[in-house]
C-alpha atoms as a PDB file:
ATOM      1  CA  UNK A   1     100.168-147.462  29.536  1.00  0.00           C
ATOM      2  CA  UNK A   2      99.301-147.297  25.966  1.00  0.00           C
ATOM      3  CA  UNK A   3      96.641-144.481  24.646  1.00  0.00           C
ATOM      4  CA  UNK A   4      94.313-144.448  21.702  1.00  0.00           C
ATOM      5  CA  UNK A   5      95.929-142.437  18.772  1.00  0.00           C
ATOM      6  CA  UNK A   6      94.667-138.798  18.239  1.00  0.00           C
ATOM      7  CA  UNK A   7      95.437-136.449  15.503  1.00  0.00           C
ATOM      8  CA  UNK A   8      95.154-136.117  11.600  1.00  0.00           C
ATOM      9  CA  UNK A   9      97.178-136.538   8.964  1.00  0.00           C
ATOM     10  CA  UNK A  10      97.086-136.831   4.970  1.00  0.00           C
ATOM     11  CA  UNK A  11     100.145-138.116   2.570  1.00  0.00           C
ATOM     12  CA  UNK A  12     100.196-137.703  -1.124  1.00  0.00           C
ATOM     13  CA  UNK A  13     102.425-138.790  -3.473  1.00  0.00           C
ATOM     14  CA  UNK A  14     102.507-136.224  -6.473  1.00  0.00           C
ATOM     15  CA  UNK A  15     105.295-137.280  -8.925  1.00  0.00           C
ATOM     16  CA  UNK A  16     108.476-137.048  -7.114  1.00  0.00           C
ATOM     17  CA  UNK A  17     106.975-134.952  -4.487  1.00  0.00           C
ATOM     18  CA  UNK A  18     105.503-136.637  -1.147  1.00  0.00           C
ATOM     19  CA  UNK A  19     102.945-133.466   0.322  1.00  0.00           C
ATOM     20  CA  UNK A  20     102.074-134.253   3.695  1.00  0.00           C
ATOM     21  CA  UNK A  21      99.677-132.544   5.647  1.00  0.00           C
ATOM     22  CA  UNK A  22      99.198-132.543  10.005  1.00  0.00           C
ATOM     23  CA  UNK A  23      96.631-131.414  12.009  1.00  0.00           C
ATOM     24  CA  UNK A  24      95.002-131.341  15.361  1.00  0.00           C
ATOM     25  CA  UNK A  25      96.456-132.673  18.726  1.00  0.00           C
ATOM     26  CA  UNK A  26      98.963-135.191  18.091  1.00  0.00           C
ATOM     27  CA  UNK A  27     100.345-137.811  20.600  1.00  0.00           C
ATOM     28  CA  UNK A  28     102.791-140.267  20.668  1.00  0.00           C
ATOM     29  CA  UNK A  29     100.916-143.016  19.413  1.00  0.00           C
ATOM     30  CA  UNK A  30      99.929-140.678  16.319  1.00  0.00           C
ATOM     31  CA  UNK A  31     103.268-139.561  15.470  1.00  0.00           C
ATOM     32  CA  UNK A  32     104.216-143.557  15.685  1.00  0.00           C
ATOM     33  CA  UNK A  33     101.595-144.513  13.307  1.00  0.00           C
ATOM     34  CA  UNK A  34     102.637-141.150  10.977  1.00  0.00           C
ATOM     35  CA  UNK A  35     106.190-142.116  11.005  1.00  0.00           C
ATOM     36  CA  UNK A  36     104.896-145.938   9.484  1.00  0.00           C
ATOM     37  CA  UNK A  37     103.031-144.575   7.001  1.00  0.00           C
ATOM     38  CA  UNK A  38     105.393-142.239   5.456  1.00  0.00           C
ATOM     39  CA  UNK A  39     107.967-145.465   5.554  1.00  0.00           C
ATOM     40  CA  UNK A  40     105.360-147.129   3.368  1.00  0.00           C
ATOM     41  CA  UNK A  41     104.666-144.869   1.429  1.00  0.00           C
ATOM     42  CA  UNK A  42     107.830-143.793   0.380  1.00  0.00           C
ATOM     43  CA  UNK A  43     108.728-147.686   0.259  1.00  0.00           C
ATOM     44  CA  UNK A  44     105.765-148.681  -2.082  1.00  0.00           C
ATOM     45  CA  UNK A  45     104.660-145.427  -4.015  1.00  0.00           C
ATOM     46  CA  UNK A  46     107.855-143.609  -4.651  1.00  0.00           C
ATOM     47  CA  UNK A  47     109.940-144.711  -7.966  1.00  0.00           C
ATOM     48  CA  UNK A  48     112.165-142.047  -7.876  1.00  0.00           C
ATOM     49  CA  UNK A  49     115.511-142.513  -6.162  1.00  0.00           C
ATOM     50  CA  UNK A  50     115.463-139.015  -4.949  1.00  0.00           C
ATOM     51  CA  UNK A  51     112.332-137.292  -3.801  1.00  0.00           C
ATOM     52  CA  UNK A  52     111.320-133.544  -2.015  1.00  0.00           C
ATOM     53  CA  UNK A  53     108.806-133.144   0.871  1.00  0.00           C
ATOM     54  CA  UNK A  54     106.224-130.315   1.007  1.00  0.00           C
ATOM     55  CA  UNK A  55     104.968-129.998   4.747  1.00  0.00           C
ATOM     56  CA  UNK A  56     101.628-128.023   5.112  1.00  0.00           C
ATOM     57  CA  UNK A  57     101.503-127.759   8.857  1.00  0.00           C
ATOM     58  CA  UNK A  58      97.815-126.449   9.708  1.00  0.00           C
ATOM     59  CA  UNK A  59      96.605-124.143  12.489  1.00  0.00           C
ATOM     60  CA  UNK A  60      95.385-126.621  15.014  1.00  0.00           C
ATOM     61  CA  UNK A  61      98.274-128.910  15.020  1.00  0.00           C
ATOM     62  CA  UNK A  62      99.276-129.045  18.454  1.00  0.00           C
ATOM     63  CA  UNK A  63     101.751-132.248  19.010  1.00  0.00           C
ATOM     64  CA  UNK A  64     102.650-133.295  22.891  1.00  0.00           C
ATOM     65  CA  UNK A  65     106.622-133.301  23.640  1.00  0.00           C
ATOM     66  CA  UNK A  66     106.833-137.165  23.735  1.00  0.00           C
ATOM     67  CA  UNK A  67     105.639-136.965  19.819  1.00  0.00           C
ATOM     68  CA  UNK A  68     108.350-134.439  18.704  1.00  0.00           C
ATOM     69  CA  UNK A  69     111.106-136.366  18.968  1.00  0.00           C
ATOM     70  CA  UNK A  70     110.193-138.948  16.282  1.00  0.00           C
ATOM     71  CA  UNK A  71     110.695-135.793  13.368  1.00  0.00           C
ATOM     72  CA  UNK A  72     114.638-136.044  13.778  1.00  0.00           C
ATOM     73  CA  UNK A  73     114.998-139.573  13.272  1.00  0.00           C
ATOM     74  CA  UNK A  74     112.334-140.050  10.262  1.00  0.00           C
ATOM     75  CA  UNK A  75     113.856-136.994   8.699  1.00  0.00           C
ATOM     76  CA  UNK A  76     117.312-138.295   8.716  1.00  0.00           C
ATOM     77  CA  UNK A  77     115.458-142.051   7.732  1.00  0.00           C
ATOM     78  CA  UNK A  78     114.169-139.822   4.645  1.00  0.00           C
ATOM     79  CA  UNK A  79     117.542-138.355   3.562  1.00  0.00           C
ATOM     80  CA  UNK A  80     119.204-141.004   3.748  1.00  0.00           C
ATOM     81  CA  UNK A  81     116.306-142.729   0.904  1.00  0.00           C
ATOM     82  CA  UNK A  82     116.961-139.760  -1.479  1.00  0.00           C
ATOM     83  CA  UNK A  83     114.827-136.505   0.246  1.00  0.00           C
ATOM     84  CA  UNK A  84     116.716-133.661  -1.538  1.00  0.00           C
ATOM     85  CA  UNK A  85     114.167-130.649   0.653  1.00  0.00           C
ATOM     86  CA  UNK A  86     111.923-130.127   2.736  1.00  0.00           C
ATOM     87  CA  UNK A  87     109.773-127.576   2.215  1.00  0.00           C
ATOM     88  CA  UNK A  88     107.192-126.232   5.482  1.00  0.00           C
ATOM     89  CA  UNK A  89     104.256-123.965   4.722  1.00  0.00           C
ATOM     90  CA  UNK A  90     103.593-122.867   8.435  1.00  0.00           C
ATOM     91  CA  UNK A  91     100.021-121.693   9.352  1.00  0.00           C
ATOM     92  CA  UNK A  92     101.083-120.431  13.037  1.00  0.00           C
ATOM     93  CA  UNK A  93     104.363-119.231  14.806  1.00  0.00           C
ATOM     94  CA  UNK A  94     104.073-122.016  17.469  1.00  0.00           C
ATOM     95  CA  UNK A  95     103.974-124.812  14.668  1.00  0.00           C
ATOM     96  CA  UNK A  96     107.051-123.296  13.148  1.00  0.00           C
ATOM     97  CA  UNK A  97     108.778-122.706  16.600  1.00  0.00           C
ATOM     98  CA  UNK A  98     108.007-125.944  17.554  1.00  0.00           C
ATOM     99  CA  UNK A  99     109.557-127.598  14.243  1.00  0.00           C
ATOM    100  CA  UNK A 100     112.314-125.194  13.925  1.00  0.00           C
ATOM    101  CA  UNK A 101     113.431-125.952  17.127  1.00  0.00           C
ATOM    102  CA  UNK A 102     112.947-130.078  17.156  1.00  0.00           C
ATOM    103  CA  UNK A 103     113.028-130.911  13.958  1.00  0.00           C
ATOM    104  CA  UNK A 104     115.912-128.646  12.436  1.00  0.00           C
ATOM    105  CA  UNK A 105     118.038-127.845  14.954  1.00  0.00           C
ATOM    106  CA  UNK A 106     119.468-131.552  14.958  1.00  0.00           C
ATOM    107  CA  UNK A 107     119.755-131.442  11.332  1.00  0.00           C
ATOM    108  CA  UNK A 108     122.037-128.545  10.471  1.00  0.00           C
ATOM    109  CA  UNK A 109     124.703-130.965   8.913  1.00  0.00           C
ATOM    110  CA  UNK A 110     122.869-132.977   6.489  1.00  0.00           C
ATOM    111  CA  UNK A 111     123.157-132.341   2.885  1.00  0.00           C
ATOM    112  CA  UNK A 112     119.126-132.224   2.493  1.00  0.00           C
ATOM    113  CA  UNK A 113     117.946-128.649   2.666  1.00  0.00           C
ATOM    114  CA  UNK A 114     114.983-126.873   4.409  1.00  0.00           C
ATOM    115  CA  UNK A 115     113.203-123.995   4.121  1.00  0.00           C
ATOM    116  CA  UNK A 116     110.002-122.113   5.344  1.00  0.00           C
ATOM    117  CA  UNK A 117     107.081-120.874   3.276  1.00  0.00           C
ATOM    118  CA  UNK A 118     103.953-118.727   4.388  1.00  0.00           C
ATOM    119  CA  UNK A 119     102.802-120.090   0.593  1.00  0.00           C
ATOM    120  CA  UNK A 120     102.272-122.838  -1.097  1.00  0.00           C
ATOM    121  CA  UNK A 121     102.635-121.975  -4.281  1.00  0.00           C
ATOM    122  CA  UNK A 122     106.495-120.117  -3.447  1.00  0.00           C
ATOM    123  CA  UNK A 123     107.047-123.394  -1.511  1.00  0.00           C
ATOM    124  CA  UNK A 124     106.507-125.310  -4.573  1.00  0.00           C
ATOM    125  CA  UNK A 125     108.666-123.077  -6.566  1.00  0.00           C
ATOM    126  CA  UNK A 126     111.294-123.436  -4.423  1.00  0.00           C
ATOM    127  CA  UNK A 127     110.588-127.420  -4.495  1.00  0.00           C
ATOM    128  CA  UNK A 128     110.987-127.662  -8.491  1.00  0.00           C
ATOM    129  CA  UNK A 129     114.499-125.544  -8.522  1.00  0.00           C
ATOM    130  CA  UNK A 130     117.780-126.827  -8.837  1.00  0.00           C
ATOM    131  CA  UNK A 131     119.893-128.104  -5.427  1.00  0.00           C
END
């Protein structure tokens, strides 16, 4: 059975830096259309061979299971096309939970690193210093 999309979300491409921004209920079908866009993006707007990620996960984001388990797979897609970090700027405990544990977890071996911010403007620090 296929279901209409539902859920929000906004990609920018600021210099090297891709910010992406969810929110609301997510579903399957939302994280499927998500994971296309950020291909594209990355594919059409990004000259840089390397390339960070700022998160901004908001307070109503609320994803189903079935639409967690795309973040593994389109996080290793974007290390593997140069992301050097990931930086997440958390707005609730259950978002970062909820990452930490699908999104991370099967990552602890790649050479891209990750970190946690409660600001934006630390996260960006963080983004603009050396690996």
């Amino acid at each position: 059975m296929k279901y209409n999309s539902h859920g929000d979300f906004e990609i920018k491409v600021e210099d090297n830096t891709i910010k992406i921004t969810v929110n609301f209920a997510w579903n399957k079908e939302c994280a499927n259309e998500f994971v296309t866009s950020v291909k594209n993006v990355l594919e059409n707007q990004m000259q840089a061979s390397s390339f960070v990620v700022l998160c901004i996960i908001e307070e109503e984001w609320l994803p189903t299971s079935d639409s967690l388990s795309i973040f593994p797979k389109l996080t290793e897609w974007g290390v593997d096309k140069g992301m050097k970090k990931e930086a997440f700027l958390f707005k609730t405990r259950i978002a970062e939970t909820l990452m930490l544990e699908n999104l991370l977890a099967p990552l602890e071996e790649s050479d891209c690193e990750f970190k946690s911010f409660k600001n934006e403007s630390e996260a960006r620090s963080w983004l603009k210093s050396p690996k």
